[in-house]
Amino acid sequence: MFCEKQFDPSSYMSFTECLQGGMDYNSLATSFGLSPSSSEVFSSIEGNNNQKPEGIDVLLGSGSGGGGSETLATTLNSSISSSSSEAGGEEDSGKSNKDSQAKEEASGETSKKGINYRNKENNKKKGEKKQKEPRFAFMTKSEVDHLEDGYRWRKYGQKAVKNSPYPRSYYRCTTQKCSVKKRVERSYQDPSTVITTYEGQHNHPVPTSLRGNAASMFTPSMLSISAPTPLSAASNLFPTHQDLFGSLSSHHHHHNHSSLFTTTTNAAGLSSLFYNHQQSINNNNNNSNNSILLHQNNNNNNSNHQQQLPPEYGLLQDMLLPSMFLKQEP
DNA sequence: CGAGTTTGACCTGCGC
DNA sequence: GCGCAGGTCAAACTCG
């Protein structure tokens, strides 16, 4: 499904709709003009691969926080393939645990605390790697760790992160049958940056009775984009990833890029939005169009980035241009 | 009292 | 095989 048309100034869709429906980055780029004066949005998608799941210790060195929250999105490795089934289904790990518990009662064996952890009997065969949900990470300049994104989350764990004084928090969507999780951690190199990683796909609408309903964070006027940015103008309502990244890139080069994204909303809303958008992209195609564009962009701006971005950007760049973008096949 | 958070224990995967 | 780090669980706790 596409949201592009909804962002026609005359008929925009609500932010919530986008959250659920999965608009694509392009429309988002257009919608927000993508020249965040107060927010930065980077996005990328990664397709199947077997990389280590962790890789979030990316740093956005864009500095100069405009004033609102800045957001950088990047996707993490994740074996995407066909995650939709998982999203609609149960959370596997949790479930397996219950199963093992039941099993334990039969065996009469218990671990400490009476917790009996997964026996794996319910899991996939040996050697079969557990399929991971697609992930999508955002880096947000924010004071608060847990940014409101319209969904309800329940914290289920917190872990200290190696090489970081800041812990990582684990949240799960409280909606039943929704297996979406997110991790929130603060960058140790830039404490003002919060890294939010979404995993999974919401299979339900955004709760409406939320204190910080995402829908309310983005008013239509925010979503409707007036003038196309220089970079997105070419494709107008259907900009490309290149537009997206182009804008972002240019943002690096000249911070006063002309476009919007001047919302003061918290960036987590965007996170969701981007996340869902990623889903849509994953589901619809992994084709090469966007990848190629992105790649071009990368080539064009690479050197500059290296100059202006912190050392960590190398890593970031890798993540920003993961396989999905780079694997464009003829 | 229900929902959410905290926290220590445990599991899993991966690198050495 | 071992150890480490990440991820998850669930009892205990807090809060409205």
Short mmCIF file of C-alpha atoms (C1' of nucleotides) in Angstrom, two decimals:
data_model
loop_
_atom_site.label_atom_id
_atom_site.label_comp_id
_atom_site.label_asym_id
_atom_site.label_seq_id
_atom_site.Cartn_x
_atom_site.Cartn_y
_atom_site.Cartn_z
CA MET A 1 0.00 0.00 0.00
CA PHE A 2 1.19 3.39 -0.69
CA CYS A 3 0.63 6.51 1.18
CA GLU A 4 2.02 8.82 -1.34
CA LYS A 5 -1.20 9.99 -2.61
CA GLN A 6 -2.39 10.66 0.82
CA PHE A 7 0.23 13.20 1.13
CA ASP A 8 -1.12 15.12 -1.62
CA PRO A 9 -1.62 18.41 0.07
CA SER A 10 -5.25 18.07 -0.51
CA SER A 11 -5.62 14.70 1.02
CA TYR A 12 -3.06 13.67 3.48
CA MET A 13 -3.33 10.67 5.63
CA SER A 14 -2.93 10.72 9.28
CA PHE A 15 0.26 9.91 10.90
CA THR A 16 -1.41 7.07 12.63
CA GLU A 17 -2.50 5.65 9.40
CA CYS A 18 0.96 5.75 8.20
CA LEU A 19 2.13 4.08 11.29
CA GLN A 20 -0.07 1.21 10.63
CA GLY A 21 -0.23 1.18 6.98
CA GLY A 22 3.33 1.42 6.18
CA MET A 23 3.96 4.36 4.09
CA ASP A 24 7.19 4.25 2.38
CA TYR A 25 10.24 6.22 3.02
CA ASN A 26 9.74 8.09 -0.09
CA SER A 27 6.48 9.51 0.84
CA LEU A 28 7.82 10.22 4.19
CA ALA A 29 10.67 12.01 2.71
CA THR A 30 8.34 14.03 0.70
CA SER A 31 6.01 14.57 3.50
CA PHE A 32 8.51 15.93 5.81
CA GLY A 33 10.49 17.62 3.24
CA LEU A 34 13.32 15.79 4.74
CA SER A 35 15.47 18.51 5.69
CA PRO A 36 14.96 18.35 9.27
CA SER A 37 15.69 21.47 11.02
CA SER A 38 14.88 19.80 14.21
CA SER A 39 14.91 16.24 13.20
CA GLU A 40 17.07 14.13 11.10
CA VAL A 41 15.91 11.01 9.61
CA PHE A 42 18.09 8.46 8.11
CA SER A 43 16.72 5.28 6.99
CA SER A 44 17.78 2.12 5.52
CA ILE A 45 16.57 -1.29 5.18
CA GLU A 46 18.34 -4.44 5.36
CA GLY A 47 17.38 -7.64 3.93
CA ASN A 48 18.35 -11.11 4.70
CA ASN A 49 21.68 -11.76 6.03
CA ASN A 50 23.27 -13.56 8.81
CA GLN A 51 25.07 -10.81 10.42
CA LYS A 52 25.22 -10.51 14.06
CA PRO A 53 22.08 -8.99 15.32
CA GLU A 54 23.84 -6.40 17.25
CA GLY A 55 25.18 -3.44 15.54
CA ILE A 56 23.44 -0.56 16.94
CA ASP A 57 26.36 1.08 18.42
CA VAL A 58 26.24 3.42 15.60
CA LEU A 59 26.77 7.00 16.10
CA LEU A 60 25.15 9.83 14.45
CA GLY A 61 27.60 12.57 14.46
CA SER A 62 25.40 15.04 12.85
CA GLY A 63 25.71 17.12 15.91
CA SER A 64 24.17 20.52 16.08
CA GLY A 65 20.89 19.46 17.43
CA GLY A 66 18.48 21.86 15.99
CA GLY A 67 16.36 22.13 19.02
CA GLY A 68 13.81 19.45 18.77
CA SER A 69 14.66 15.87 18.59
CA GLU A 70 16.84 14.60 15.91
CA THR A 71 16.30 11.26 14.53
CA LEU A 72 18.42 8.98 12.59
CA ALA A 73 17.11 5.79 11.38
CA THR A 74 19.05 2.87 10.30
CA THR A 75 18.19 -0.64 9.86
CA LEU A 76 19.84 -3.47 11.34
CA ASN A 77 20.59 -6.64 9.89
CA SER A 78 17.78 -8.87 10.06
CA SER A 79 16.75 -11.75 8.13
CA ILE A 80 13.71 -10.35 6.67
CA SER A 81 12.60 -12.66 4.03
CA SER A 82 9.10 -13.22 5.14
CA SER A 83 8.53 -11.89 8.48
CA SER A 84 4.91 -11.14 8.03
CA SER A 85 3.85 -14.46 9.29
CA GLU A 86 5.72 -13.97 12.44
CA ALA A 87 4.28 -10.62 13.04
CA GLY A 88 0.84 -11.97 12.98
CA GLY A 89 1.67 -14.88 15.07
CA GLU A 90 2.83 -15.37 18.53
CA GLU A 91 6.02 -14.32 20.05
CA ASP A 92 8.01 -17.41 19.64
CA SER A 93 10.49 -17.17 22.41
CA GLY A 94 8.00 -16.39 25.02
CA LYS A 95 5.77 -19.09 23.90
CA SER A 96 8.43 -21.64 23.79
CA ASN A 97 9.18 -20.80 27.29
CA LYS A 98 5.74 -21.56 28.41
CA ASP A 99 5.89 -24.76 26.58
CA SER A 100 9.00 -25.71 28.32
CA GLN A 101 7.45 -24.86 31.57
CA ALA A 102 4.67 -27.22 30.96
CA LYS A 103 7.14 -29.75 30.00
CA GLU A 104 9.06 -29.16 33.10
CA GLU A 105 6.14 -29.99 35.25
CA ALA A 106 6.08 -33.30 33.64
CA SER A 107 9.71 -33.91 34.14
CA GLY A 108 9.67 -32.47 37.60
CA GLU A 109 12.83 -30.57 37.00
CA THR A 110 13.16 -26.96 37.79
CA SER A 111 15.76 -24.40 37.43
CA LYS A 112 16.31 -21.66 39.88
CA LYS A 113 13.35 -19.49 40.54
CA GLY A 114 11.26 -22.20 39.12
CA ILE A 115 11.90 -20.94 35.70
CA ASN A 116 12.32 -23.52 33.15
CA TYR A 117 13.73 -22.15 30.01
CA ARG A 118 13.07 -23.28 26.58
CA ASN A 119 13.93 -26.77 25.78
CA LYS A 120 13.98 -25.98 22.20
CA GLU A 121 11.76 -28.85 21.55
CA ASN A 122 9.25 -26.52 20.16
CA ASN A 123 11.72 -24.64 18.17
CA LYS A 124 12.98 -25.19 14.81
CA LYS A 125 15.14 -28.02 13.96
CA LYS A 126 18.71 -28.02 14.88
CA GLY A 127 20.79 -25.95 12.66
CA GLU A 128 17.87 -23.99 11.54
CA LYS A 129 18.52 -20.47 12.49
CA LYS A 130 15.87 -18.66 14.28
CA GLN A 131 14.29 -16.26 11.99
CA LYS A 132 14.66 -12.75 13.13
CA GLU A 133 12.20 -10.02 12.75
CA PRO A 134 13.23 -7.17 10.59
CA ARG A 135 14.66 -4.43 12.61
CA PHE A 136 14.73 -0.80 12.20
CA ALA A 137 16.75 1.48 14.35
CA PHE A 138 16.45 5.14 14.98
CA MET A 139 18.77 7.50 16.62
CA THR A 140 17.02 10.30 18.31
CA LYS A 141 18.27 13.32 20.01
CA SER A 142 16.19 13.32 23.07
CA GLU A 143 16.28 13.81 26.73
CA VAL A 144 13.96 10.99 27.43
CA ASP A 145 14.81 7.43 26.73
CA HIS A 146 11.47 6.05 26.00
CA LEU A 147 9.86 8.13 23.37
CA GLU A 148 6.19 7.99 22.79
CA ASP A 149 5.29 6.54 19.47
CA GLY A 150 1.64 5.89 19.86
CA TYR A 151 1.87 2.29 20.86
CA ARG A 152 1.83 0.89 24.30
CA TRP A 153 4.96 -0.80 25.44
CA ARG A 154 5.77 -2.90 28.38
CA LYS A 155 9.28 -3.08 29.58
CA TYR A 156 10.43 -6.60 30.03
CA GLY A 157 14.07 -6.26 30.61
CA GLN A 158 17.06 -4.09 30.95
CA LYS A 159 20.64 -4.93 30.39
CA ALA A 160 23.87 -3.19 30.77
CA VAL A 161 25.52 -2.64 27.48
CA LYS A 162 29.10 -3.44 27.07
CA ASN A 163 31.29 -0.42 26.71
CA SER A 164 28.46 1.80 27.60
CA PRO A 165 27.44 3.31 30.87
CA TYR A 166 23.89 3.37 29.70
CA PRO A 167 21.66 0.35 29.97
CA ARG A 168 19.54 -0.98 27.19
CA SER A 169 15.88 -1.39 27.84
CA TYR A 170 13.67 -3.96 26.21
CA TYR A 171 10.07 -3.26 25.48
CA ARG A 172 7.31 -5.31 24.04
CA CYS A 173 4.10 -4.09 22.55
CA THR A 174 1.41 -4.69 25.13
CA THR A 175 -1.21 -5.48 22.58
CA GLN A 176 -2.05 -9.11 22.58
CA LYS A 177 -0.72 -11.07 19.72
CA CYS A 178 1.49 -8.26 18.72
CA SER A 179 5.03 -9.41 18.79
CA VAL A 180 6.69 -6.13 18.16
CA LYS A 181 9.57 -5.32 20.37
CA LYS A 182 11.81 -2.43 20.71
CA ARG A 183 15.05 -1.74 22.37
CA VAL A 184 16.01 1.59 23.69
CA GLU A 185 19.46 2.60 24.58
CA ARG A 186 21.43 5.74 24.84
CA SER A 187 24.49 6.22 22.82
CA TYR A 188 27.49 6.24 25.01
CA GLN A 189 29.34 8.47 22.66
CA ASP A 190 26.60 10.94 22.42
CA PRO A 191 24.47 10.68 25.51
CA SER A 192 21.96 12.99 24.02
CA THR A 193 21.21 10.42 21.41
CA VAL A 194 18.75 7.68 22.04
CA ILE A 195 18.88 4.64 19.86
CA THR A 196 15.57 2.95 19.40
CA THR A 197 15.39 -0.32 17.58
CA TYR A 198 12.10 -1.70 16.47
CA GLU A 199 11.70 -5.33 15.76
CA GLY A 200 8.66 -6.86 14.26
CA GLN A 201 5.53 -5.51 12.81
CA HIS A 202 2.47 -4.24 14.54
CA ASN A 203 -0.59 -6.17 13.57
CA HIS A 204 -3.03 -3.84 15.18
CA PRO A 205 -4.01 -0.25 15.05
CA VAL A 206 -2.33 2.36 17.11
CA PRO A 207 -4.09 2.58 20.41
CA THR A 208 -6.22 5.66 20.33
CA SER A 209 -6.59 6.37 23.96
CA LEU A 210 -3.03 7.10 24.56
CA ARG A 211 -1.76 10.03 26.37
CA GLY A 212 0.61 10.69 23.56
CA ASN A 213 -1.23 9.29 20.68
CA ALA A 214 0.99 9.46 17.73
CA ALA A 215 -1.78 10.65 15.59
CA SER A 216 -2.01 13.71 17.62
CA MET A 217 1.62 14.40 17.39
CA PHE A 218 1.44 14.97 13.73
CA THR A 219 -1.19 17.29 12.65
CA PRO A 220 -2.25 17.27 9.07
CA SER A 221 -0.44 20.46 8.56
CA MET A 222 2.66 18.77 9.62
CA LEU A 223 2.18 15.95 7.31
CA SER A 224 1.16 17.84 4.34
CA ILE A 225 4.14 19.07 2.67
CA SER A 226 3.99 22.29 0.97
CA ALA A 227 6.90 22.81 -1.22
CA PRO A 228 8.97 20.00 -2.47
CA THR A 229 12.51 20.09 -1.42
CA PRO A 230 15.12 20.58 -4.01
CA LEU A 231 16.03 17.03 -3.79
CA SER A 232 12.67 15.54 -3.73
CA ALA A 233 11.13 17.83 -6.18
CA ALA A 234 12.09 15.72 -9.08
CA SER A 235 9.93 12.90 -8.07
CA ASN A 236 7.40 15.00 -6.38
CA LEU A 237 5.02 12.80 -4.57
CA PHE A 238 6.96 9.77 -5.40
CA PRO A 239 10.41 10.55 -4.45
CA THR A 240 12.98 7.94 -4.23
CA HIS A 241 15.28 6.78 -1.62
CA GLN A 242 17.77 8.89 -3.25
CA ASP A 243 15.66 11.80 -2.39
CA LEU A 244 15.51 10.72 1.09
CA PHE A 245 19.14 10.23 1.46
CA GLY A 246 19.94 13.08 -0.75
CA SER A 247 18.15 15.36 1.55
CA LEU A 248 19.81 13.88 4.46
CA SER A 249 23.13 14.11 2.89
CA SER A 250 22.66 17.65 2.01
CA HIS A 251 21.67 18.22 5.50
CA HIS A 252 25.05 17.15 6.50
CA HIS A 253 26.60 19.49 4.14
CA HIS A 254 24.57 22.51 4.81
CA HIS A 255 22.51 22.47 7.82
CA ASN A 256 20.20 25.07 6.56
CA HIS A 257 18.71 23.04 3.91
CA SER A 258 15.45 24.51 2.96
CA SER A 259 13.01 21.94 3.91
CA LEU A 260 10.84 21.18 6.76
CA PHE A 261 10.59 18.52 9.26
CA THR A 262 10.40 21.21 11.71
CA THR A 263 8.02 19.36 13.85
CA THR A 264 8.80 19.27 17.44
CA THR A 265 7.36 15.89 17.77
CA ASN A 266 9.33 13.27 19.42
CA ALA A 267 11.12 11.16 17.00
CA ALA A 268 9.82 7.87 18.16
CA GLY A 269 6.72 8.51 16.22
CA LEU A 270 8.82 8.65 13.21
CA SER A 271 10.50 5.56 14.25
CA SER A 272 7.36 3.65 14.06
CA LEU A 273 6.47 5.23 10.91
CA PHE A 274 9.70 4.38 9.36
CA TYR A 275 9.59 1.00 10.74
CA ASN A 276 6.27 0.19 9.28
CA HIS A 277 7.36 1.67 6.15
CA GLN A 278 10.20 -0.62 6.01
CA GLN A 279 7.82 -3.46 6.36
CA SER A 280 5.91 -2.35 3.42
CA ILE A 281 9.00 -2.13 1.41
CA ASN A 282 10.13 -5.49 2.46
CA ASN A 283 6.85 -6.97 1.66
CA ASN A 284 6.38 -5.31 -1.59
CA ASN A 285 9.71 -5.80 -3.07
CA ASN A 286 13.32 -5.85 -2.53
CA ASN A 287 13.88 -4.71 -5.94
CA SER A 288 16.68 -2.69 -7.08
CA ASN A 289 15.27 0.66 -7.81
CA ASN A 290 15.76 2.19 -4.50
CA SER A 291 18.90 0.41 -3.86
CA ILE A 292 20.52 1.73 -6.86
CA LEU A 293 19.55 5.21 -6.11
CA LEU A 294 20.83 4.92 -2.70
CA HIS A 295 23.99 3.54 -3.85
CA GLN A 296 24.51 6.39 -6.13
CA ASN A 297 23.92 8.73 -3.41
CA ASN A 298 26.39 7.00 -1.34
CA ASN A 299 29.00 7.27 -3.95
CA ASN A 300 28.37 10.87 -4.48
CA ASN A 301 28.59 11.92 -0.97
CA ASN A 302 30.84 9.49 0.53
CA SER A 303 33.90 11.55 0.74
CA ASN A 304 32.16 14.46 2.23
CA HIS A 305 30.63 12.37 4.85
CA GLN A 306 33.89 11.02 5.82
CA GLN A 307 35.12 14.44 6.41
CA GLN A 308 32.31 15.77 8.38
CA LEU A 309 31.14 12.84 10.27
CA PRO A 310 32.76 11.25 13.19
CA PRO A 311 34.79 8.13 12.85
CA GLU A 312 31.86 6.05 13.82
CA TYR A 313 30.16 7.07 10.71
CA GLY A 314 31.98 4.42 8.86
CA LEU A 315 30.04 1.92 10.75
CA LEU A 316 26.94 3.89 10.49
CA GLN A 317 27.34 4.07 6.85
CA ASP A 318 27.54 0.40 6.63
CA MET A 319 24.33 0.17 8.37
CA LEU A 320 22.73 2.82 6.41
CA LEU A 321 23.59 1.02 3.31
CA PRO A 322 23.01 -2.52 4.19
CA SER A 323 22.56 -5.31 1.87
CA MET A 324 19.20 -4.34 0.71
CA PHE A 325 20.52 -1.23 -0.80
CA LEU A 326 23.69 -2.60 -2.01
CA LYS A 327 22.54 -5.79 -3.40
CA GLN A 328 20.96 -4.41 -6.41
CA GLU A 329 21.23 -7.09 -8.93
CA PRO A 330 20.91 -6.58 -12.59
"C1'" DC B 1 -6.22 -4.76 42.10
"C1'" DG B 2 -4.42 -4.45 37.62
"C1'" DA B 3 -0.83 -2.71 34.83
"C1'" DG B 4 3.71 -1.53 34.40
"C1'" DT B 5 8.69 -1.56 36.17
"C1'" DT B 6 12.74 -3.51 38.36
"C1'" DT B 7 16.01 -6.90 38.72
"C1'" DG B 8 18.57 -11.15 39.10
"C1'" DA B 9 18.74 -15.50 36.97
"C1'" DC B 10 18.89 -18.09 33.06
"C1'" DC B 11 19.08 -19.19 28.01
"C1'" DT B 12 21.17 -18.67 23.41
"C1'" DG B 13 24.46 -17.62 20.01
"C1'" DC B 14 28.90 -16.61 18.79
"C1'" DG B 15 33.83 -16.10 18.94
"C1'" DC B 16 38.01 -17.88 20.66
"C1'" DG C 1 34.20 -26.53 25.39
"C1'" DC C 2 34.28 -22.18 27.60
"C1'" DG C 3 33.24 -17.55 28.37
"C1'" DC C 4 31.05 -13.45 27.10
"C1'" DA C 5 27.37 -10.56 25.68
"C1'" DG C 6 22.79 -10.11 24.28
"C1'" DG C 7 18.15 -11.32 25.07
"C1'" DT C 8 14.25 -13.02 27.90
"C1'" DC C 9 11.75 -14.52 31.88
"C1'" DA C 10 9.07 -13.88 35.92
"C1'" DA C 11 8.87 -12.83 40.96
"C1'" DA C 12 8.82 -8.94 43.51
"C1'" DC C 13 7.80 -4.44 43.67
"C1'" DT C 14 5.62 0.16 42.59
"C1'" DC C 15 2.05 3.06 41.21
"C1'" DG C 16 -2.47 4.85 40.10
#
